[in-house]
Amino acid sequence: MKQITQLFLIAFFSFFLQPLSAQSLRGVKWAADGSGYFALEGNAIVRYQLPSFQRSVVVDSLGLVPPGGGRALSVRNFYFTADGSRALLYTHTQKVWRQDTRGDYWLWDKPARSLRQLGKGRPASSLMFAKFSPDGSKVAYVSEHNLYVEEVASGAVRQLTTDGSSRVINGTFDWAYEEEFDCRDGFRWSPDSRQIAYWQVDARSIRNFLMINNTDSLYSFTVPVEYPKAGEDPSAARVGVVSLETGSTRWMQVPGDARQHYIPRMEWAVDGRELVLEQLNRKQNEAKIFRCQPATGEATLIYSEKDAAWIDVKARWSDDPTGWDWLKGGEEFLWVSEKDGWRHLYRLDKKGKEVLLTRGNYDVIELKAVDEKGGYIYFTASPKQATQQYLYRVRLDGKKELELVSPAAQQGTHDYSLSPSATYATHNFSNLRGQRVSEWIRVADHKTIKPLAAQLQPQQDRDIRLFQVTTEEGVTMDGWMILPDNFDSSKKYPVLFYVYAEPAGATVKDADGSAGTRLYRGNMAADGYIQISLDGRGTPAPKGAAWRKAIYRNIGTVNIRDQAGAAQKILQWPFVDTGRIAVWGWSGGGSTTLNLLFQYPQIYKTGIAIAPVANQLLYDNIYQERYMGLPQENREDFLKGSPITHAKNLQGNLLVIHGTGDDNVHYQGTEQLINELIKQGRYFQMMSYPNRTHSINEGPGTSQHLSQLFTRYLQEHCPGGGR
């Protein structure tokens, strides 16, 4: 489930490459030419020129004061025109499911020395994804699921679509597209600023899931969430091009039933003459690329690919899930495929001819930059150690072998934000030994141009280890382990396993802060616990497609068998107390916790399952069908892998925790599990958090309460200390 990656794992790995100082970097708002970057500093927008780091104020605090006086705007984000003369300022933001993609936009005009709000006639905080036209004369945005365009000079507003509603969604996406494809911004300006291409999602056939709010009024009320569960048809999605001159939309004639496929990517070709889009079938195991003619809607297939399991969308290997990475003036673009067993980069032309760029038994982890002028493409990979990550590059002509860019002596995890020209970058490095670096570099030779902080000596006060264990089936799994303070190998200690074990996230990283138990209130090592996490088959480790896709139609079986097989080996260690074995996880990890407790009660004595998917048939169709197939065809696989099927086997101690306002993994599944446990005469404990979402962090005291609950339950049912 992607939800664990975006919610719990983000929190869990919030320590991953933690800032070493107030200046440490994780992301940069680059200038378009890559020669510098922008930053918000107090109530001002500033620019730093590289490599000198000369600072200049672009918009001072007075420039952010709205007409009529008052306080300066609190800016959440900003977007400049190509010439830097104007900017869009994003303020008063509101969450749309996971991210604050809705708010107010203000137009800052340097030549006119003016500041005015866009969309003045629209409801407050209702504008989404406002962006300048390429010529800078107009701004387009979405409000209440309709597209609008506003003239920069005159402020005149024109509504481009009129059929938007809660279920007909123009220019953005429904719950499932956003959650599972990372699709949010749903429209694109044409290069000539005369047309806009946009998605329309028709969710009218999707049923509402009704959550109930019992606490915020005298009478309870329902909270509807448009949510397609596994086996239900997807929302129909199509792409149209609206002419600013005529106001009419031409729909692209992509073949097939719109309710049986997805369109996760779309972008204008560089010359603006056509659109290029990707279509995935319902099972997400066949991808097709089409060239579409805006004038006629004609769609021409230029490339297709099939997989025995599934094909990932761009969000899996790029921090920017939109569009295409163009080469040769738009004649070619990059494509990522696992068809030879590894995730590799290819060049594709508009006729579908391909050139393999990355060769060998390794996976591309994340695309970082394309330096067409210099002839290189930059990406992260780790051919030798799946728990680590390094920056590499290859030639765009595919004629040169893989070249390591990161310092070879820094063994661990490297992360970068490269400038558009791939000239400069931020570099953060860390590992589980506590070594860390944060700096600005020149990319070509990885030379430091500005050090920020460094800790190059391993920390001696920690005992965190990477290790491997091989199961009886011959599956070798990576893991991390934290031993208790003052560890005595002649004694026996309890073990707490942290699990996720599904395709949306890996838990084992050689990165500072990636090992530990975030929810525990106190010091687990001091309290005498061994902490362990393991990544088995099905997790997105860079170990090849066969490793990742072994879980296809096997969630709840293969991944559970791997975790239990590794635990059986660990239980043979002489210092492990086999009577004190606990496991916990959140979301997909909560599901794994339940399955381990139910399917292997002889191993796991205590479990804490947070926001679990107890019944796979209750989760959303995009995620569940991608990894499990269609319930109409192989329903037995869904049932076999669902914890509720095995609930009758519970023997140990179980605590289930769930928010009743979870729009992602519905509380419904936990209620079904409760009924099954009652039916089977199995005793357990349960904590519900009223109206809390999947992250269970809303409301005063919630996070502290959850932490205390977790800690007390573990200490009571699996006490720490050597014996």
Steps between C-alpha positions, in 0.01 A plus 500: 500500500639829398342655803770360728770656286337839507390497861676273741824440315535872440476548874714197574774614264467864596835437661639368170763753397382724783619858486840543658438870552245763416658527154490131412312428181250249366347687209577814304289741297733540206514793260392388154853510359652323802737787575353563843208430728221679683404482864245640743677681780271664750256715307713521188587299189873496433725363229847350538737498206728198465778426561560829684179478710455871450164591653249740350149586616243438229186587694542675834250491785335825385442344161295228667256737670161490323338823379340686787779410741506245776732205544727363234374183337615172651629334183483121471655486152580724205544469124680747273457577134795405281634857505447539875286810464188350655422232754205304633487488880315206655335569838221392740537139393265213576551125485345294224538151645878482553647833387402866526429547129214747541533863605524863386735639235635854473665654196816696578595732215848651526475755215162624626604473865164342571351209689148375431303191578400267218156346475343770716150378418574144598453353852788554743783244481342328200766549230721210395819473291507858370770546237610758248456443132837457324480856365424631849184685395245278672452278804289184502366328809239254621223596741223265610593255223481752216777666299543877486742732324577853617671776304807637675465853366125556534396247763219379273393145590360241263350167603613224264295208634151514649412139579725461805334358809585279795505207257599653165856613566681726257868585531568287805423146618287280721611331822637185340706669226654733756573232759633229271643680195614824667286686245392841630571778250271411211553760227780619268551821302589457135841646406332775296274603794188458285366167631480299820499122517328356805370184658133451570417230754141382504440348842121497483487123501728468805310434820555702814650336802328655801705573809305608807581790729350450846683770691476837329128568531194404702394260229746286310556558131663313215814603316486370141819401320489411132697174517524214247566175684677198351288345228306821434544672164737801504389854430496574129782736405559682174724777370369805319652810343313826547565792267524838669374658179180298463453357848417160352663172604622227267522158670786265415372177351702254706381147415317281747237527771588801715378310807746220442826692471697784657687801358774577754722720277437770240706789365532721196774414256775759493382646169143529630352317203386194690452339839680191622319293761527165672211259541497213749246221480280414798745236629792744452709236325489657152621852423438679171636834381292706259566810291180704489403777259334794682318616187331167425538290814660220300718273716784299346665215691880533494609255770359226722637275769360212705604343829397177670437694821469881479662809347588789729411861427754782503442585866684179589832622354476878487427764760311685225224263383380727221577504131786376290875558504565627148818465295614625160259791493206275572576230245577249777412448864607279787318180588552271797439129471562178692457278198852353522461428872645829627370856510686667215493824304428508127481769234184479290427696186153589376488186289574273796862425415697446821859519621601345833704747709566309821638148475569240763350322797394804697193719541459868437356628829417859409559723201674819613587712196553497124799702380447484128762767432764306689371169367417332834204375696526489880318255727535317830576130519681248717628204301688338790293568813123532484476691829717784369466768231753688283495746213604359163500621144508351150544652157181585314633318195511178703863439406666543838485280806351598833700773675491559875465868595459471879817467709578128520642537850166620635322168542128546560215703356547808282222736399519792256307787355663580165459829319318487163835527323654233727776746584440537874326293764425462865650185644394322818669182614455279806520143621399295801841551658410865546723647229337799332578769246296794376646725232470677167701344218598548139360189336761422232780426749294487820709783639367676809420866434344562840518264798205520738566233761681171536539216747754267344589296806268206573299544818639273768197518728270301271472134417299496178591228256411403147479126455363235269306185573418218259178305545451128448358587156832660409375860512770737627353804673664824610432624848601749765538418866542710813635310799421599859733723696758302698416197290595168663505210255459252786150636568180475301322812376159575348477595132273761346464465122393805302331392174351642185576233235285629212590658162456862610799523732825351628600537865869411489725790399864566581412854601528682829172490692338233282524238776302527819151498644352845464189432704676371808494751783842469648821320408440147376866407508530618859184305585654178372337430163652368179346693208499348151353575159532289185417550132384190317372431152246748374659803660633762254867435569736542200544123462339450162147452373477134602558599864243778495237316300511169683215644704264527202170339602680400820459789744439338835671175405849531349594809699366345821690178436823694449459696823419188700782303337751765598357517851539123537871537428532789744327299772793259480738770622602407856427846642138519370214423739255301288223567752527876454457565128296803395415657165347829394419699188279772354264477202643226277728431795194467719363242256834316512494507880157339504597235248817411691314475827222292344700279261805444722371511858783268607748781424330830578359541850402868493390728219401866460319562171431863410250591224519154339331374185325202654318408179669569166164524324433823691800697374511719188501349154813664356732373774342163570439401138851606396657249736225238532310488170122532469276349770265391220774271372700387806296585807656210689838677501346804670336282764808286558715805565254687721563491875130459575511154337753381759368682807382175654864404562574784741675376813712790620439857609353737242439875511320650198508879457301693239362848431129505426552785250754309291403575139784280374481169687144505621406424859248262344769234462595514867133466597472192278811360667354567845187308407706206374715490814187510714344223294810286544521567874836674475585769750683819412515869579384787283552878490303723264583866451182693407517680164878461470632425155751241390784690665321514839657835587210743502376664816672605821683223681443235232860422410608492864209273591578260217864484602411434863248234402753324278769508768285379787351213301841381388651526848208315655481212252862480387714643781855604425827397658745213487426184697 
